[in-house]
Short mmCIF file of C-alpha atoms and ligand atoms in Angstrom, two decimals:
data_model
loop_
_atom_site.label_atom_id
_atom_site.label_comp_id
_atom_site.label_asym_id
_atom_site.label_seq_id
_atom_site.Cartn_x
_atom_site.Cartn_y
_atom_site.Cartn_z
CA MET A 1 -41.96 -37.07 -32.57
CA ILE A 2 -43.74 -34.80 -35.03
CA PRO A 3 -44.26 -31.22 -33.82
CA ALA A 4 -47.81 -29.90 -33.40
CA ALA A 5 -49.17 -27.79 -36.26
CA VAL A 6 -47.84 -24.26 -36.09
CA ASP A 7 -48.16 -21.14 -38.25
CA TYR A 8 -44.98 -19.80 -39.83
CA THR A 9 -43.96 -16.34 -40.91
CA ARG A 10 -40.69 -15.06 -42.37
CA PRO A 11 -40.36 -11.28 -41.94
CA SER A 12 -37.66 -9.34 -43.77
CA THR A 13 -37.11 -6.56 -41.21
CA VAL A 14 -36.73 -6.43 -37.43
CA GLU A 15 -39.80 -4.18 -37.21
CA GLU A 16 -41.92 -6.76 -39.07
CA ALA A 17 -40.62 -9.46 -36.75
CA VAL A 18 -41.57 -7.44 -33.67
CA ARG A 19 -45.07 -6.88 -35.11
CA ALA A 20 -45.43 -10.61 -35.84
CA LEU A 21 -44.47 -11.37 -32.25
CA THR A 22 -47.47 -9.51 -30.82
CA ASP A 23 -49.34 -12.81 -31.00
CA GLU A 24 -49.12 -14.00 -27.37
CA ASP A 25 -47.91 -17.51 -28.24
CA ALA A 26 -45.52 -16.52 -31.03
CA LYS A 27 -41.91 -17.64 -30.78
CA VAL A 28 -38.73 -16.55 -32.53
CA LEU A 29 -37.03 -19.19 -34.70
CA ALA A 30 -33.29 -18.65 -35.28
CA GLY A 31 -31.11 -21.64 -36.21
CA GLY A 32 -33.67 -24.05 -34.75
CA GLN A 33 -30.98 -26.24 -33.14
CA SER A 34 -32.51 -25.95 -29.68
CA LEU A 35 -36.08 -24.93 -30.50
CA ILE A 36 -36.92 -27.60 -33.09
CA PRO A 37 -36.06 -30.50 -30.72
CA LEU A 38 -38.31 -28.84 -28.08
CA LEU A 39 -41.15 -28.63 -30.63
CA ARG A 40 -40.66 -32.24 -31.65
CA LEU A 41 -40.82 -33.33 -28.00
CA ARG A 42 -43.85 -31.02 -27.60
CA LEU A 43 -42.13 -29.27 -24.69
CA ALA A 44 -42.90 -26.00 -26.49
CA ALA A 45 -46.11 -25.37 -28.40
CA PRO A 46 -46.14 -21.89 -29.96
CA THR A 47 -48.99 -20.93 -32.29
CA VAL A 48 -46.69 -19.13 -34.71
CA LEU A 49 -42.97 -19.28 -35.47
CA VAL A 50 -41.36 -16.01 -36.50
CA ASP A 51 -38.33 -17.04 -38.55
CA LEU A 52 -35.53 -14.44 -38.46
CA ASP A 53 -33.66 -16.11 -41.32
CA GLY A 54 -34.90 -13.58 -43.91
CA ILE A 55 -33.59 -10.52 -42.03
CA GLY A 56 -30.22 -9.80 -43.59
CA ASP A 57 -29.51 -6.96 -41.12
CA LEU A 58 -29.20 -9.52 -38.33
CA ARG A 59 -26.22 -11.27 -39.90
CA GLY A 60 -22.55 -10.40 -39.87
CA VAL A 61 -19.90 -8.64 -37.84
CA SER A 62 -19.01 -4.95 -38.04
CA ASP A 63 -16.44 -2.71 -36.38
CA ASP A 64 -18.05 0.07 -34.34
CA GLY A 65 -14.85 1.69 -33.08
CA ASP A 66 -14.54 0.49 -29.49
CA ALA A 67 -16.68 -2.61 -30.00
CA LEU A 68 -17.61 -5.30 -32.50
CA VAL A 69 -21.28 -5.51 -33.37
CA ILE A 70 -22.29 -9.09 -34.10
CA GLY A 71 -25.76 -9.64 -35.56
CA SER A 72 -27.81 -12.10 -33.54
CA MET A 73 -28.38 -14.37 -36.59
CA THR A 74 -24.66 -14.74 -37.26
CA THR A 75 -24.05 -18.48 -37.21
CA HIS A 76 -21.39 -20.08 -35.06
CA ALA A 77 -19.52 -21.02 -38.27
CA SER A 78 -19.53 -17.38 -39.45
CA VAL A 79 -18.36 -16.15 -36.04
CA LEU A 80 -15.51 -18.66 -36.21
CA ALA A 81 -14.44 -17.56 -39.68
CA ASP A 82 -14.69 -13.84 -39.03
CA PRO A 83 -11.36 -11.93 -39.05
CA LEU A 84 -12.66 -9.16 -36.75
CA VAL A 85 -13.77 -11.68 -34.13
CA ASN A 86 -10.48 -13.55 -34.34
CA ARG A 87 -8.52 -10.32 -33.94
CA TYR A 88 -10.55 -8.47 -31.31
CA ALA A 89 -12.51 -11.17 -29.46
CA PRO A 90 -10.52 -14.40 -29.82
CA LEU A 91 -12.15 -15.79 -26.64
CA LEU A 92 -15.47 -15.87 -28.50
CA ALA A 93 -13.93 -17.66 -31.48
CA GLN A 94 -12.18 -20.15 -29.26
CA ALA A 95 -15.31 -21.02 -27.28
CA THR A 96 -17.45 -21.16 -30.42
CA ALA A 97 -15.05 -23.75 -31.87
CA THR A 98 -16.00 -26.05 -28.99
CA VAL A 99 -19.77 -25.79 -29.64
CA ALA A 100 -21.29 -29.05 -30.83
CA ASP A 101 -20.25 -30.22 -34.30
CA ARG A 102 -19.83 -28.71 -37.76
CA GLN A 103 -23.48 -29.29 -38.70
CA VAL A 104 -24.88 -27.54 -35.61
CA ARG A 105 -22.36 -24.72 -35.97
CA HIS A 106 -23.58 -24.05 -39.51
CA ARG A 107 -27.20 -23.61 -38.38
CA GLY A 108 -26.99 -22.43 -34.76
CA THR A 109 -26.58 -18.71 -34.09
CA LEU A 110 -24.86 -16.57 -31.48
CA GLY A 111 -28.15 -14.82 -30.66
CA GLY A 112 -29.99 -18.13 -30.34
CA SER A 113 -27.38 -19.45 -27.93
CA LEU A 114 -27.67 -16.38 -25.70
CA ALA A 115 -31.49 -16.15 -25.88
CA HIS A 116 -31.84 -19.87 -25.11
CA ALA A 117 -29.71 -19.38 -21.93
CA ASP A 118 -28.85 -23.03 -21.39
CA PRO A 119 -26.59 -23.21 -18.30
CA ALA A 120 -24.39 -25.71 -20.20
CA GLY A 121 -24.17 -23.44 -23.26
CA ASP A 122 -20.67 -22.06 -23.74
CA LEU A 123 -21.39 -18.59 -25.07
CA PRO A 124 -23.31 -16.97 -22.17
CA ALA A 125 -20.24 -17.17 -19.89
CA VAL A 126 -18.08 -15.81 -22.72
CA ALA A 127 -20.47 -12.86 -23.18
CA VAL A 128 -20.24 -12.15 -19.43
CA ALA A 129 -16.44 -12.49 -19.36
CA LEU A 130 -16.12 -10.11 -22.32
CA ASP A 131 -18.55 -7.60 -20.75
CA ALA A 132 -20.75 -7.74 -23.86
CA THR A 133 -23.88 -5.62 -24.23
CA LEU A 134 -27.00 -7.02 -25.87
CA GLU A 135 -29.18 -4.90 -28.15
CA ILE A 136 -32.86 -5.80 -28.06
CA ALA A 137 -35.79 -4.59 -30.20
CA GLY A 138 -39.37 -4.66 -28.96
CA PRO A 139 -42.74 -2.95 -29.30
CA GLY A 140 -41.43 0.03 -27.29
CA GLY A 141 -38.28 0.50 -29.39
CA ARG A 142 -34.71 -0.59 -28.70
CA ARG A 143 -32.93 -1.16 -25.39
CA THR A 144 -29.53 -2.45 -24.34
CA ILE A 145 -28.55 -4.59 -21.39
CA ALA A 146 -25.24 -5.88 -20.05
CA ALA A 147 -24.77 -9.62 -20.56
CA ALA A 148 -24.24 -9.96 -16.80
CA ASP A 149 -27.83 -8.73 -16.23
CA PHE A 150 -29.43 -10.57 -19.17
CA PHE A 151 -29.39 -14.11 -17.74
CA VAL A 152 -31.83 -14.47 -14.84
CA ASP A 153 -32.41 -18.21 -14.36
CA TYR A 154 -32.34 -21.63 -16.02
CA LEU A 155 -33.34 -21.07 -19.70
CA THR A 156 -34.60 -17.63 -18.70
CA THR A 157 -33.42 -14.16 -19.72
CA THR A 158 -34.82 -10.66 -19.42
CA LEU A 159 -36.25 -10.96 -22.98
CA GLU A 160 -39.93 -10.05 -22.80
CA PRO A 161 -42.56 -11.59 -25.09
CA GLY A 162 -42.46 -9.64 -28.35
CA GLU A 163 -38.76 -8.80 -28.08
CA VAL A 164 -36.00 -9.80 -30.50
CA LEU A 165 -32.30 -9.97 -29.65
CA VAL A 166 -30.79 -7.92 -32.46
CA ALA A 167 -27.04 -7.76 -31.85
CA VAL A 168 -24.25 -8.46 -29.43
CA HIS A 169 -21.79 -5.60 -28.82
CA VAL A 170 -18.40 -6.96 -27.74
CA PRO A 171 -15.79 -4.46 -26.48
CA LYS A 172 -12.48 -4.81 -28.29
CA ARG A 173 -9.79 -6.07 -25.95
CA GLU A 174 -6.55 -5.70 -27.85
CA GLN A 175 -4.36 -5.48 -24.71
CA TRP A 176 -5.95 -8.59 -23.22
CA SER A 177 -5.25 -12.27 -23.73
CA SER A 178 -7.79 -14.99 -23.10
CA HIS A 179 -8.64 -18.66 -23.10
CA TYR A 180 -11.76 -20.89 -22.91
CA GLU A 181 -11.26 -24.20 -21.11
CA LYS A 182 -14.01 -26.80 -21.14
CA PHE A 183 -14.52 -30.34 -19.89
CA ASN A 184 -17.11 -32.42 -21.70
CA ARG A 185 -18.02 -36.00 -22.33
CA VAL A 186 -16.34 -37.28 -25.47
CA ALA A 187 -19.61 -38.12 -27.21
CA GLN A 188 -21.13 -34.66 -26.70
CA GLY A 189 -19.93 -31.09 -26.87
CA TRP A 190 -22.01 -29.83 -23.95
CA ALA A 191 -19.81 -28.57 -21.12
CA LEU A 192 -19.88 -30.30 -17.75
CA VAL A 193 -18.09 -27.11 -16.72
CA GLY A 194 -16.41 -24.40 -18.79
CA VAL A 195 -14.24 -21.42 -17.90
CA ALA A 196 -13.89 -18.22 -19.93
CA ALA A 197 -10.86 -16.24 -18.80
CA ALA A 198 -9.53 -12.89 -20.04
CA VAL A 199 -6.53 -11.15 -18.51
CA ARG A 200 -4.55 -7.97 -19.10
CA ARG A 201 -0.88 -8.03 -18.16
CA ASP A 202 1.13 -5.03 -17.14
CA ASN A 203 4.83 -5.88 -17.08
CA GLY A 204 5.02 -8.95 -14.82
CA ASN A 205 1.69 -8.39 -13.08
CA ILE A 206 -1.93 -9.17 -13.83
CA ALA A 207 -3.52 -5.73 -14.14
CA GLU A 208 -7.10 -6.91 -14.78
CA ALA A 209 -8.87 -10.26 -14.92
CA ARG A 210 -12.35 -11.40 -15.90
CA VAL A 211 -13.39 -15.01 -15.33
CA ALA A 212 -16.86 -16.47 -15.96
CA LEU A 213 -17.99 -20.07 -15.50
CA THR A 214 -20.28 -22.25 -17.63
CA ASN A 215 -22.68 -24.73 -15.94
CA MET A 216 -21.83 -23.80 -12.36
CA GLY A 217 -25.36 -22.49 -11.72
CA ALA A 218 -28.57 -21.63 -13.52
CA THR A 219 -26.85 -18.64 -15.15
CA PRO A 220 -23.20 -17.84 -16.01
CA VAL A 221 -21.23 -17.27 -12.80
CA ARG A 222 -18.66 -14.51 -12.51
CA ALA A 223 -15.75 -15.92 -10.45
CA ALA A 224 -15.35 -12.72 -8.45
CA ALA A 225 -13.04 -14.18 -5.79
CA VAL A 226 -10.69 -15.50 -8.49
CA GLU A 227 -10.66 -12.12 -10.23
CA ALA A 228 -9.90 -10.34 -6.92
CA ALA A 229 -7.05 -12.73 -6.12
CA LEU A 230 -5.51 -12.31 -9.58
CA THR A 231 -5.80 -8.54 -9.90
CA GLY A 232 -2.53 -6.81 -9.09
CA ALA A 233 -0.73 -10.09 -8.37
CA PRO A 234 2.41 -11.31 -10.16
CA ALA A 235 1.67 -13.43 -13.23
CA SER A 236 3.04 -16.72 -11.92
CA PRO A 237 1.73 -20.30 -11.82
CA ALA A 238 1.66 -20.16 -8.00
CA THR A 239 -0.57 -17.05 -8.04
CA VAL A 240 -2.93 -18.63 -10.53
CA ARG A 241 -3.14 -21.89 -8.59
CA ALA A 242 -3.96 -20.05 -5.34
CA ALA A 243 -6.55 -17.86 -7.09
CA ALA A 244 -8.19 -20.80 -8.86
CA ALA A 245 -8.82 -22.47 -5.50
CA HIS A 246 -11.64 -19.89 -5.06
CA ALA A 247 -13.34 -20.73 -8.39
CA ALA A 248 -16.41 -22.45 -6.94
CA GLU A 249 -17.10 -19.76 -4.33
CA GLY A 250 -20.54 -18.26 -4.84
CA ALA A 251 -21.46 -20.86 -7.48
CA ASN A 252 -24.44 -23.17 -7.11
CA PRO A 253 -23.94 -26.12 -9.48
CA THR A 254 -26.44 -28.95 -9.72
CA GLY A 255 -25.65 -32.65 -9.77
CA ASP A 256 -26.86 -34.86 -12.58
CA LEU A 257 -26.10 -38.19 -14.25
CA SER A 258 -22.83 -36.84 -15.62
CA ALA A 259 -21.38 -35.05 -12.60
CA SER A 260 -22.16 -34.39 -8.94
CA ALA A 261 -22.19 -30.81 -7.67
CA GLU A 262 -18.95 -31.53 -5.76
CA TYR A 263 -17.26 -32.82 -8.90
CA ARG A 264 -18.36 -29.69 -10.79
CA GLY A 265 -16.72 -27.61 -8.02
CA HIS A 266 -13.51 -29.60 -8.49
CA LEU A 267 -13.68 -29.09 -12.27
CA ALA A 268 -14.20 -25.35 -11.81
CA ARG A 269 -10.97 -25.08 -9.79
CA VAL A 270 -8.92 -27.25 -12.16
CA LEU A 271 -10.25 -25.64 -15.36
CA THR A 272 -9.87 -22.12 -13.98
CA GLU A 273 -6.21 -22.78 -13.30
CA ARG A 274 -5.77 -24.16 -16.83
CA ALA A 275 -7.72 -21.33 -18.48
CA VAL A 276 -5.86 -18.51 -16.70
CA ILE A 277 -2.45 -20.16 -17.23
CA ALA A 278 -3.26 -20.47 -20.94
CA ALA A 279 -4.62 -16.90 -21.14
CA LEU A 280 -1.35 -15.65 -19.63
CA GLY A 281 0.60 -17.65 -22.20
CA MET A 282 2.38 -19.64 -19.49
CA GLU A 283 3.28 -23.33 -19.44
CA ARG A 284 1.26 -25.51 -17.08
CA PRO A 285 3.53 -26.58 -14.21
CA ALA A 286 4.15 -30.33 -13.88
CA HIS A 287 2.10 -30.57 -10.64
CA ALA A 288 -0.98 -28.94 -12.27
CA ALA A 289 -4.11 -31.05 -12.55
C1 LIG B 1 -26.47 -31.86 -30.95
C2 LIG B 1 -26.29 -30.47 -30.36
C3 LIG B 1 -25.16 -30.19 -29.62
C4 LIG B 1 -24.98 -28.93 -29.09
N1 LIG B 1 -23.83 -28.68 -28.37
C5 LIG B 1 -23.62 -27.44 -27.87
C6 LIG B 1 -22.42 -27.14 -27.15
O1 LIG B 1 -21.52 -27.97 -26.98
N2 LIG B 1 -22.27 -25.89 -26.66
C7 LIG B 1 -23.23 -24.92 -26.82
O2 LIG B 1 -23.04 -23.80 -26.36
N3 LIG B 1 -24.36 -25.16 -27.53
C8 LIG B 1 -24.57 -26.39 -28.05
N4 LIG B 1 -25.72 -26.64 -28.78
C9 LIG B 1 -26.72 -25.56 -28.94
C10 LIG B 1 -26.42 -24.71 -30.15
O3 LIG B 1 -25.38 -23.82 -29.83
C11 LIG B 1 -27.66 -23.93 -30.60
O4 LIG B 1 -27.29 -23.30 -31.75
C12 LIG B 1 -28.19 -22.86 -29.64
O5 LIG B 1 -28.53 -23.34 -28.38
C13 LIG B 1 -29.47 -22.23 -30.14
O6 LIG B 1 -29.21 -21.44 -31.25
P1 LIG B 1 -30.23 -21.44 -32.46
O7 LIG B 1 -29.80 -20.33 -33.33
O8 LIG B 1 -30.33 -22.78 -33.06
O9 LIG B 1 -31.61 -21.00 -31.74
P2 LIG B 1 -33.07 -21.63 -31.82
O10 LIG B 1 -33.03 -23.08 -31.51
O11 LIG B 1 -33.75 -21.24 -33.07
O12 LIG B 1 -33.77 -20.82 -30.63
C14 LIG B 1 -33.45 -21.11 -29.27
C15 LIG B 1 -34.31 -20.23 -28.36
O13 LIG B 1 -33.87 -18.87 -28.43
C16 LIG B 1 -34.92 -18.01 -28.92
N5 LIG B 1 -34.26 -17.08 -29.84
C17 LIG B 1 -33.35 -17.43 -30.80
N6 LIG B 1 -32.88 -16.32 -31.40
C18 LIG B 1 -33.50 -15.25 -30.83
C19 LIG B 1 -33.41 -13.85 -31.03
N7 LIG B 1 -32.57 -13.31 -31.94
N8 LIG B 1 -34.20 -13.04 -30.27
C20 LIG B 1 -35.04 -13.58 -29.34
N9 LIG B 1 -35.15 -14.90 -29.09
C21 LIG B 1 -34.39 -15.74 -29.83
C22 LIG B 1 -35.93 -18.95 -29.59
O14 LIG B 1 -37.24 -18.42 -29.55
C23 LIG B 1 -35.79 -20.20 -28.74
O15 LIG B 1 -36.55 -20.06 -27.56
C24 LIG B 1 -25.94 -27.90 -29.31
C25 LIG B 1 -27.08 -28.19 -30.07
C26 LIG B 1 -27.26 -29.44 -30.61
C27 LIG B 1 -28.49 -29.72 -31.44
#
């Protein structure tokens, strides 16, 4: 379908963008990979599109000491190619490599993926697992919010009308190892379920663990019971298998044409075992699913 007529503006600073968004029905345009299809289907009908593409400050990755600062308009392809991301946040690079196809990755942005908050999107769970902080600009100035508090419901975040997601601050985790495991239909990249796992080993034990699930609810789900079972335990396949059995606890997946809620629960357990085993650098035992 052809989208309805809409005004278009292309600011060159964040402040100009925030001013342009004072129009009640204005909407931010980033890579357009999710928004343009919605406009074409007329499921969204903004009066004005505020295109962030001309704001150079929103692109790129910088080293802020303890954290990486990734501009919201940094494309998936740029995230993937970035040496800082690959060194200090390899979980993000690994998950980004599974997003869609080359074409979408060259247009779609990290900020757009987080702001869109699709439960099947891979990067919200990664942001939660990495304990990222989101920097937001609005009419009242700038604020920050933990990724864990940013996602509130299906396609819904704490972003208020008039606000722009500016950057994603990702703590460096040099002592940690990580893995993103995802199960998807062959024809599409969208996750039926995904698991973002990050672990820190101390000698033979798992000192800390963070595990977040994609598409196991309206928002990314922190697998708290898995994390509790892993923390302080010996890094062995048996420990991981027992911990992964708790992966679906507290989750609320939906059923759809591709997978029932029960099947998603099964996937969460299987993929959590795989993701944590891989993050620990261990071989999957022969009995593993
Ligand atoms: C064929 C296809 C397959 C895909 N497969 C996957 C997949 O396997 N995994 C996956 O994770 N994703 C997938 N995607 C989605 C892709 O990652 C998109 O890039 C992403 O959802 C949206 O990013 P965008 O930059 O295109 O945002 P846009 O489409 O421009 O915007 C999306 C929404 O976010 C808002 N927004 C965007 N940026 C900001 C900002 N900085 N501040 C405030 N609001 C903002 C917009 O107003 C809009 O509501 C797929 C997309 C397509 C088309």
